[in-house]
Short mmCIF file of C-alpha atoms in Angstrom, two decimals:
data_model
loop_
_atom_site.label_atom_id
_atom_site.label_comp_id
_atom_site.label_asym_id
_atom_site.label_seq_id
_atom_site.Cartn_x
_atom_site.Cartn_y
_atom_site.Cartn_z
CA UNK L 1 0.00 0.00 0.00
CA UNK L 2 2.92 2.52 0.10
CA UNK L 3 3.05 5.46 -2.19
CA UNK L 4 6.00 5.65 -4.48
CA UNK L 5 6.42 9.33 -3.33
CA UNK L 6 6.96 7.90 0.26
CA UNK L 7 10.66 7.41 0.01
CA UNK L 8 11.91 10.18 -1.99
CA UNK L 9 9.45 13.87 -2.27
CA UNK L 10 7.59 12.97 0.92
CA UNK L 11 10.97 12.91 2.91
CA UNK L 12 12.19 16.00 0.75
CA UNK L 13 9.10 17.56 1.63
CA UNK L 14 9.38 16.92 5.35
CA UNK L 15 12.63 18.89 5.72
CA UNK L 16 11.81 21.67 3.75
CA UNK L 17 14.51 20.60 1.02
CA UNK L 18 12.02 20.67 -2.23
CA UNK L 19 12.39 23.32 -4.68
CA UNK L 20 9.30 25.54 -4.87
CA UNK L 21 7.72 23.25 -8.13
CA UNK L 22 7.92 20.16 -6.41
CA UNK L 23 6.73 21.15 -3.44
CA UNK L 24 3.95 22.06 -5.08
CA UNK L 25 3.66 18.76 -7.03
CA UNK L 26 3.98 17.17 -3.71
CA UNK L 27 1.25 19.14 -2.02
CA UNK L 28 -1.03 18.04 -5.09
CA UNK L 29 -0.20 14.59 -4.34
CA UNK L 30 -1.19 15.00 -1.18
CA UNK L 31 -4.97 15.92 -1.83
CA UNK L 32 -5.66 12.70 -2.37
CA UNK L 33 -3.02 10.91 -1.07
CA UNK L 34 -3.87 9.75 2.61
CA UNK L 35 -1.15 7.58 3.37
CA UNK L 36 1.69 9.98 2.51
CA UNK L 37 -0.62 12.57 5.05
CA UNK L 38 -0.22 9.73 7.28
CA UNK L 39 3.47 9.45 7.34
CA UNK L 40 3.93 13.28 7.53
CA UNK L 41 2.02 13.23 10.74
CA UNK L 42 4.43 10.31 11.94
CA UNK L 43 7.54 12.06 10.54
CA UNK L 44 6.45 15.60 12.66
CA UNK L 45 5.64 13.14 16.08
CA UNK L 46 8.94 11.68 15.89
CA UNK L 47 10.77 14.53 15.40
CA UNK L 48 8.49 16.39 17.93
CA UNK L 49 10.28 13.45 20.48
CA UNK L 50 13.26 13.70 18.98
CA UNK L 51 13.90 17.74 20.15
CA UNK L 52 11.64 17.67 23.12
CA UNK L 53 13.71 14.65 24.59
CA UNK L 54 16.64 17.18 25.20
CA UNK L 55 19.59 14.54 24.27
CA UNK L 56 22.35 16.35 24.32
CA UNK L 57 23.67 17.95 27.74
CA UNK L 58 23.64 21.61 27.70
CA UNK L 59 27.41 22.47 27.41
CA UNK L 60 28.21 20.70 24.12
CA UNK L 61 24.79 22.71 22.86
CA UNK L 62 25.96 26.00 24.00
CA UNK L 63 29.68 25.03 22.18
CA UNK L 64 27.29 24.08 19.11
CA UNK L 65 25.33 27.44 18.93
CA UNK L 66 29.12 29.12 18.93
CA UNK L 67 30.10 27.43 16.43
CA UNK L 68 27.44 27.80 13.86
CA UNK L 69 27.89 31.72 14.91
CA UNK L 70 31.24 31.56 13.89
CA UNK L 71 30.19 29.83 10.32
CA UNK L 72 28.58 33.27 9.17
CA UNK L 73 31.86 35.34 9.14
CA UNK L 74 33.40 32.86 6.82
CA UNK L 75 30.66 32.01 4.58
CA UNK L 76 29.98 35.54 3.91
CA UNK L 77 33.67 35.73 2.66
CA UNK L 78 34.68 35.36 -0.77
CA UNK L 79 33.57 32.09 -3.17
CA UNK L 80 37.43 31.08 -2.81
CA UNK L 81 37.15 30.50 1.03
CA UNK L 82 34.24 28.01 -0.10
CA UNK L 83 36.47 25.17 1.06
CA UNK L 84 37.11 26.97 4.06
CA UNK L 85 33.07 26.50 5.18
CA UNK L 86 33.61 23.14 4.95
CA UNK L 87 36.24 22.88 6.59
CA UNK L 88 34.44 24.76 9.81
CA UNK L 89 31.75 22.03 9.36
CA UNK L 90 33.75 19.50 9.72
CA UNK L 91 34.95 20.47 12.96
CA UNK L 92 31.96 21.15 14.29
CA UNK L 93 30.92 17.70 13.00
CA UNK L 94 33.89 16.33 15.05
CA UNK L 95 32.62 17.88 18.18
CA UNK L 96 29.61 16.11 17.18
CA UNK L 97 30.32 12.78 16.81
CA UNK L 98 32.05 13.18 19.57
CA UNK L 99 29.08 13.90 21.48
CA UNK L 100 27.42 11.05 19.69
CA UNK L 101 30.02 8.64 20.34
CA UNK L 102 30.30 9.71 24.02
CA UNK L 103 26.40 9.55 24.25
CA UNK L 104 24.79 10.46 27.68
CA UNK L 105 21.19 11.19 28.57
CA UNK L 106 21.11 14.62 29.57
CA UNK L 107 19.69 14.57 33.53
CA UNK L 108 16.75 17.00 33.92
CA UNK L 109 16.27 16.51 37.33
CA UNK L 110 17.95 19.41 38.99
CA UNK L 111 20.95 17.48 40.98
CA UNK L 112 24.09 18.64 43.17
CA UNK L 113 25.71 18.69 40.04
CA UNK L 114 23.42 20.93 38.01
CA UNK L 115 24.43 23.89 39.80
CA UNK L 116 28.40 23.08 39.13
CA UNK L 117 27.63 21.75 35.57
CA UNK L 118 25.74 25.28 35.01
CA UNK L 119 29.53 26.91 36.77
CA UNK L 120 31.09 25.08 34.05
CA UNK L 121 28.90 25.93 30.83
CA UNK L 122 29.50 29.76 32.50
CA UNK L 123 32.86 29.64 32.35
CA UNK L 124 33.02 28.04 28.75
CA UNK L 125 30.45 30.86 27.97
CA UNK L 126 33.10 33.39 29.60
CA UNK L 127 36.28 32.03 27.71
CA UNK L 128 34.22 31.94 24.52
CA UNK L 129 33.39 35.58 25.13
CA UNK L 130 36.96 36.71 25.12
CA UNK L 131 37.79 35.62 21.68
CA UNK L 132 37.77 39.06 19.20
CA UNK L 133 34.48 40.88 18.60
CA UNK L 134 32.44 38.78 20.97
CA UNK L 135 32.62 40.29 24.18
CA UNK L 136 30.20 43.04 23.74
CA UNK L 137 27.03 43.48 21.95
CA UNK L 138 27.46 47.34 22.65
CA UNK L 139 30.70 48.94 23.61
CA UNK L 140 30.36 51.15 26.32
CA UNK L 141 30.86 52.61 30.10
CA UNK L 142 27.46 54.73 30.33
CA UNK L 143 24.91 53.36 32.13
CA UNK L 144 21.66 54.62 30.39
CA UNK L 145 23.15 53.26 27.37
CA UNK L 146 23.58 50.23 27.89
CA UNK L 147 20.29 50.09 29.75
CA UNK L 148 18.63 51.12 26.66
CA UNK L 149 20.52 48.44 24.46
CA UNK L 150 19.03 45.82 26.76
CA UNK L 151 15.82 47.42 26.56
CA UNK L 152 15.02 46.14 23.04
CA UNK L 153 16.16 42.86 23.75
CA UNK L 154 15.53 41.34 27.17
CA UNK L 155 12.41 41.48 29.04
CA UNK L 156 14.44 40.90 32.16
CA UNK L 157 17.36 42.87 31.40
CA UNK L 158 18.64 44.76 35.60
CA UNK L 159 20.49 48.00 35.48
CA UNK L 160 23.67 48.24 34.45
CA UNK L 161 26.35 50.25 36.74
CA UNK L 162 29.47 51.32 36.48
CA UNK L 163 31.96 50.47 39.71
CA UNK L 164 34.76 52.26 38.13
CA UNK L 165 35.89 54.38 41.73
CA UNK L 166 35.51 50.76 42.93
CA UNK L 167 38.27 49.39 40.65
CA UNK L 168 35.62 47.70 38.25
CA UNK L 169 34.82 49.72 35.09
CA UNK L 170 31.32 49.00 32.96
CA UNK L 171 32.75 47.66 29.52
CA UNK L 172 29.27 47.17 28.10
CA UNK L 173 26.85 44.65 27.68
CA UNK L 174 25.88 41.27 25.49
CA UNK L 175 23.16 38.63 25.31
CA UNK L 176 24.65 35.19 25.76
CA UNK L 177 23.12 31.25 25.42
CA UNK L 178 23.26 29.58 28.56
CA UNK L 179 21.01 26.52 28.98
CA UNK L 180 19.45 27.07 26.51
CA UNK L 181 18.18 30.46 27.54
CA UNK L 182 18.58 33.99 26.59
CA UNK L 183 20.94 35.84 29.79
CA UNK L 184 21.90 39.71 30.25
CA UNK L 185 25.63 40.11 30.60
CA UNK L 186 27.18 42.97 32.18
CA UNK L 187 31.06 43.20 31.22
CA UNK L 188 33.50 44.61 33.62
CA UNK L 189 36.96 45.25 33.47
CA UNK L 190 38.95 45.47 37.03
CA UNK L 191 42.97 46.47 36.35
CA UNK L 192 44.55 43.52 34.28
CA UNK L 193 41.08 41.41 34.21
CA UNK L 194 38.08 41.21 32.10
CA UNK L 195 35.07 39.96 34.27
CA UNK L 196 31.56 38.95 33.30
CA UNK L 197 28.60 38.93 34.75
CA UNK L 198 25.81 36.80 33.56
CA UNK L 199 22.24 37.94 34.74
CA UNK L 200 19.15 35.80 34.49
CA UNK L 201 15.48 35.94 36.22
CA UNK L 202 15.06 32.72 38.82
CA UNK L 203 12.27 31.24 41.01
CA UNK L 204 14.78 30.37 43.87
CA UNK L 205 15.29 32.38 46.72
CA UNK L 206 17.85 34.44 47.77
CA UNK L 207 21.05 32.90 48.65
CA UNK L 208 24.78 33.60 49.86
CA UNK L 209 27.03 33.74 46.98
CA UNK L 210 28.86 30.37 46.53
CA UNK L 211 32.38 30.62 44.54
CA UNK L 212 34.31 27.57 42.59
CA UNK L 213 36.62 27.55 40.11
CA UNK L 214 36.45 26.01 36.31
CA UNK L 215 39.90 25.43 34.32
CA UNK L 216 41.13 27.87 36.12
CA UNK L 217 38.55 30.41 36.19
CA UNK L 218 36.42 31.81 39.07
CA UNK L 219 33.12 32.01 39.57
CA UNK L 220 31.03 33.94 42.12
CA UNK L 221 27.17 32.97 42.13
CA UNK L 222 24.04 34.35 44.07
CA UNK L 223 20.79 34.98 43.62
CA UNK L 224 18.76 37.81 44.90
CA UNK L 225 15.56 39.52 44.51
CA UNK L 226 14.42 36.19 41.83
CA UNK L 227 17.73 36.88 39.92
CA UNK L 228 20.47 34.99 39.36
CA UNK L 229 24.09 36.66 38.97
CA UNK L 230 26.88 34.35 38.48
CA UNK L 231 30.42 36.26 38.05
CA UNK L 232 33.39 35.01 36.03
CA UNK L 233 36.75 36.05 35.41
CA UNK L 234 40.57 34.57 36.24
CA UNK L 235 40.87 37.52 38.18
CA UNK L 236 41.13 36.36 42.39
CA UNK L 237 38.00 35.28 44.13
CA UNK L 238 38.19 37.82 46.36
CA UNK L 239 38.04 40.12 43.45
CA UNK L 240 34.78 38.68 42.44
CA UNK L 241 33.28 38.36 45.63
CA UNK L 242 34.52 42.15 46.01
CA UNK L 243 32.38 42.90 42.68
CA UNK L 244 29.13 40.82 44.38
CA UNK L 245 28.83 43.16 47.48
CA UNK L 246 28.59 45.70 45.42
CA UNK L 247 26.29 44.26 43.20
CA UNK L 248 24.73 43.56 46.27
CA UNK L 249 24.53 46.70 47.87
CA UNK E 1 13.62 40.61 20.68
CA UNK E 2 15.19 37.98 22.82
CA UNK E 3 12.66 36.83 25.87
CA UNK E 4 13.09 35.00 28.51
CA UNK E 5 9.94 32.32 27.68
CA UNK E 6 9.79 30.35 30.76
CA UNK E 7 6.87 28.33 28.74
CA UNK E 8 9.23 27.09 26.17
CA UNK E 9 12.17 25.79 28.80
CA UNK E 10 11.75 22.13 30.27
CA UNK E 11 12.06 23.36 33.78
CA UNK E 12 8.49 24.62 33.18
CA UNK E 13 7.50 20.88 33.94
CA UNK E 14 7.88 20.60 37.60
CA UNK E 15 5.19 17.13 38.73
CA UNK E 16 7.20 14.58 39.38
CA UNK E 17 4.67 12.46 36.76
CA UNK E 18 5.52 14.37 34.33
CA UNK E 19 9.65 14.36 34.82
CA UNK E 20 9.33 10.66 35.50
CA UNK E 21 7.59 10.16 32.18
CA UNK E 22 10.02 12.05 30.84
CA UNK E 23 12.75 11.09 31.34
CA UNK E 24 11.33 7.45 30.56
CA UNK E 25 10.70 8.46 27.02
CA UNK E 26 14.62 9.91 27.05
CA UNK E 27 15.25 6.31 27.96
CA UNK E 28 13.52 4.82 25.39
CA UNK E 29 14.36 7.24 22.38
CA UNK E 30 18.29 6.61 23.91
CA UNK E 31 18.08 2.83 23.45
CA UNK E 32 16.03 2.89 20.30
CA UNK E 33 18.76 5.60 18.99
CA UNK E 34 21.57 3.45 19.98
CA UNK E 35 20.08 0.27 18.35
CA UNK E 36 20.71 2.29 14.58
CA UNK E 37 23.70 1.94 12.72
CA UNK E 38 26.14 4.44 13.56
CA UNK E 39 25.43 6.16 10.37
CA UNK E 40 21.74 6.37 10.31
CA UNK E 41 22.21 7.60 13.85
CA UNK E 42 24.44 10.19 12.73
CA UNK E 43 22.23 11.55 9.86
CA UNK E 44 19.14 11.37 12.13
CA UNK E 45 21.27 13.70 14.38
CA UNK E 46 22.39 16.03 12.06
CA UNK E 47 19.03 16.74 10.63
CA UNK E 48 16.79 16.78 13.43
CA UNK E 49 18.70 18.04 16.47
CA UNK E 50 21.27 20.08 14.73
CA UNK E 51 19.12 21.46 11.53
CA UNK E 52 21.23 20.65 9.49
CA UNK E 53 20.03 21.03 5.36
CA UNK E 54 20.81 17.52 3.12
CA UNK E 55 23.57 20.10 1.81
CA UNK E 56 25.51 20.05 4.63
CA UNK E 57 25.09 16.08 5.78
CA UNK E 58 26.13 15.42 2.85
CA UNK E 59 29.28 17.80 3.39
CA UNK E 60 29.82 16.33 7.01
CA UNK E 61 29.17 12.79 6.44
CA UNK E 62 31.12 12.34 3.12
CA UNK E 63 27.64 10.61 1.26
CA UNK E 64 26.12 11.75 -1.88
CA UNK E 65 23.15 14.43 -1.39
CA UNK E 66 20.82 11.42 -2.83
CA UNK E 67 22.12 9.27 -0.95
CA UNK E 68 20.86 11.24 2.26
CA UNK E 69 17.23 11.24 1.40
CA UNK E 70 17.06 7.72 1.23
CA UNK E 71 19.15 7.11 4.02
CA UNK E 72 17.20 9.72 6.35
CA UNK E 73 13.97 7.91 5.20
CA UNK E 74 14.45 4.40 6.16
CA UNK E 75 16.90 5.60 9.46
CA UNK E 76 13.37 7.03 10.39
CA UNK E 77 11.72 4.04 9.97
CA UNK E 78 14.04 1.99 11.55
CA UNK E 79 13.70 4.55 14.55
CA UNK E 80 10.12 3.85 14.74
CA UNK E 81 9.88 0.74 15.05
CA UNK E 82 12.50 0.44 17.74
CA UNK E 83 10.66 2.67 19.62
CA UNK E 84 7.18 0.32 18.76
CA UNK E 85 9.34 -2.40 19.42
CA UNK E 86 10.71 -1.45 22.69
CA UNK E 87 6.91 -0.48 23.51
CA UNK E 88 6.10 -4.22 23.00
CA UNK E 89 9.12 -5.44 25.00
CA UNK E 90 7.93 -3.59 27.93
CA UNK E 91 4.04 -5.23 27.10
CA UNK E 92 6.02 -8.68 27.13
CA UNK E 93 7.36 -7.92 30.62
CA UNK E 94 4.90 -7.23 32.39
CA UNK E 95 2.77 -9.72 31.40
#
């Protein structure tokens, strides 16, 4: 009983890879076609438990999403870097099979770990950040300015301020991926140290900042007033925790 | 503009039904996903975790663009009927 279009414009179809005539062929088909209707409808449900499942753990993901942003730059280059965009692919697909090969359900129930695992994807976040042209979405040390960049852009987005007197200028701001979600970041820079701040609306309550360390970085977290601030840098702890009072205060 | 959707993020489920069932059907899509051949896994991964077009499977898996259509279709059936079959297992078991 199975359509010949089943294995070859039905699948084409499904991912959006037809060109704009045989799509519409397809579609035709479809009118009185109700077993390929059938198999889209199985096609969407599996895919709908495919992305919903949430295989991958959140750190490779955030990696992912950096990588893809990086593949813009070089495909908008010239035709002769062509090569070059494939080359980018496959080392993101490297990082992927890693992943693949190194498969591990991703744990959603919140666990001692989650809070160091979210450290960790912080930190990666902050070292990514440092690379050229992706520290700050705007450049600056005013406060109403940056303010009004976040305005357009987060809902959530707290008041930037400068600390400068305090040894901590106001760099600027960005948007960053962590978890999966959309975070303010406030970017700071104390005498030989660049320091972020990642800011992000939580249920919990308030708590007492808690500090580790990643690769070598430190991280100062707390939450207060249902936000969450977590502070990064390899400048000293008591640098950060410095920079948390008077977040604080 | 960039929100903050708290609808759209997992943590949004918070009954412990609902986590437990869950993270059951993680279980089951894991085992069912491991069960493929390594390459029909891979494709499957490419296109519908990562996005990515037949273009650019082709690119990272080093198959022919044709080749990937075909492939993707019967990976997805195979995927379906591990996950039916794993369905019946558990039918089996607690019989």
């Amino acid at each position: 009983m199975k359509c010949e279009f089943a294995d070859s414009l039905l699948q084409g179809y499904f991912d959006g890879e037809l060109s704009a005539p045989s799509a519409c062929e397809f579609e035709r088909h479809l009118q009185h076609c109700v077993d390929c209707a059938v198999e889209l409808v199985d096609l969407d449900l599996l895919r709908g438990r495919l992305q919903v499942a949430q295989l991958y753990e959140s750190a490779p993901a955030l990696l992912r999403k950096k990588i893809r942003a990086n593949l813009r730059p070089v495909a908008a280059a010239t035709a002769k870097s062509q090569p070059l965009l494939w080359h980018w692919l496959a080392a993101a697909a490297a990082i992927l099979l890693l992943a693949i090969a190194g498969w591990r359900v991703n744990s959603m129930l919140r666990s001692d770990n989650y809070q160091a695992e979210l450290a960790e994807e912080i930190v990666d976040a902050h070292v990514l950040s440092l690379q050229p042209g992706l520290l700050t979405g705007i450049r600056s040390n005013d406060e109403q300015a940056v303010q009004g960049w976040f305005k357009g852009r987060l809902k959530f987005a707290i008041p930037a301020h400068d600390f400068a007197n305090e040894g901590f200028a106001l760099q600027g701001g960005r948007v960053d991926l962590v978890d999966e979600r959309s975070v303010e970041v406030l970017v700071y820079a104390s005498t030989k140290h660049i320091i972020n701040v990642f800011v992000w609306p939580t249920h919990g309550r308030d708590t007492a900042p808690q500090a580790g360390s990643w690769q070598g970085y430190q991280w100062v977290d707390w939450r207060k007033g249902r936000m969450e601030f977590c502070a990064v840098s390899d400048a000293p702890r008591s640098d950060l925790q410095q920079l948390q009072g008077l977040f604080t205060n | 503009m960039v929100e903050f959707d708290e609808e759209l993020h997992p943590q949004a489920i918070s009954t412990p039904e609902s986590m437990a069932m869950a993270n059951e059907d993680r279980e089951r899509l894991t085992r069912s996903l491991e069960s493929l051949p390594p390459r029909f896994r891979e494709i499957l991964v490419l296109r519908e975790l990562e996005g990515c077009s037949y273009k650019e499977i082709a690119a990272i898996t080093s198959i022919p663009i044709g080749t990937v259509m075909s492939s993707l279709s019967r990976a997805r059936r195979q995927l379906s009927s591990a996950l039916t079959g794993s369905y019946d297992k558990e039918a089996v078991r607690e019989v």
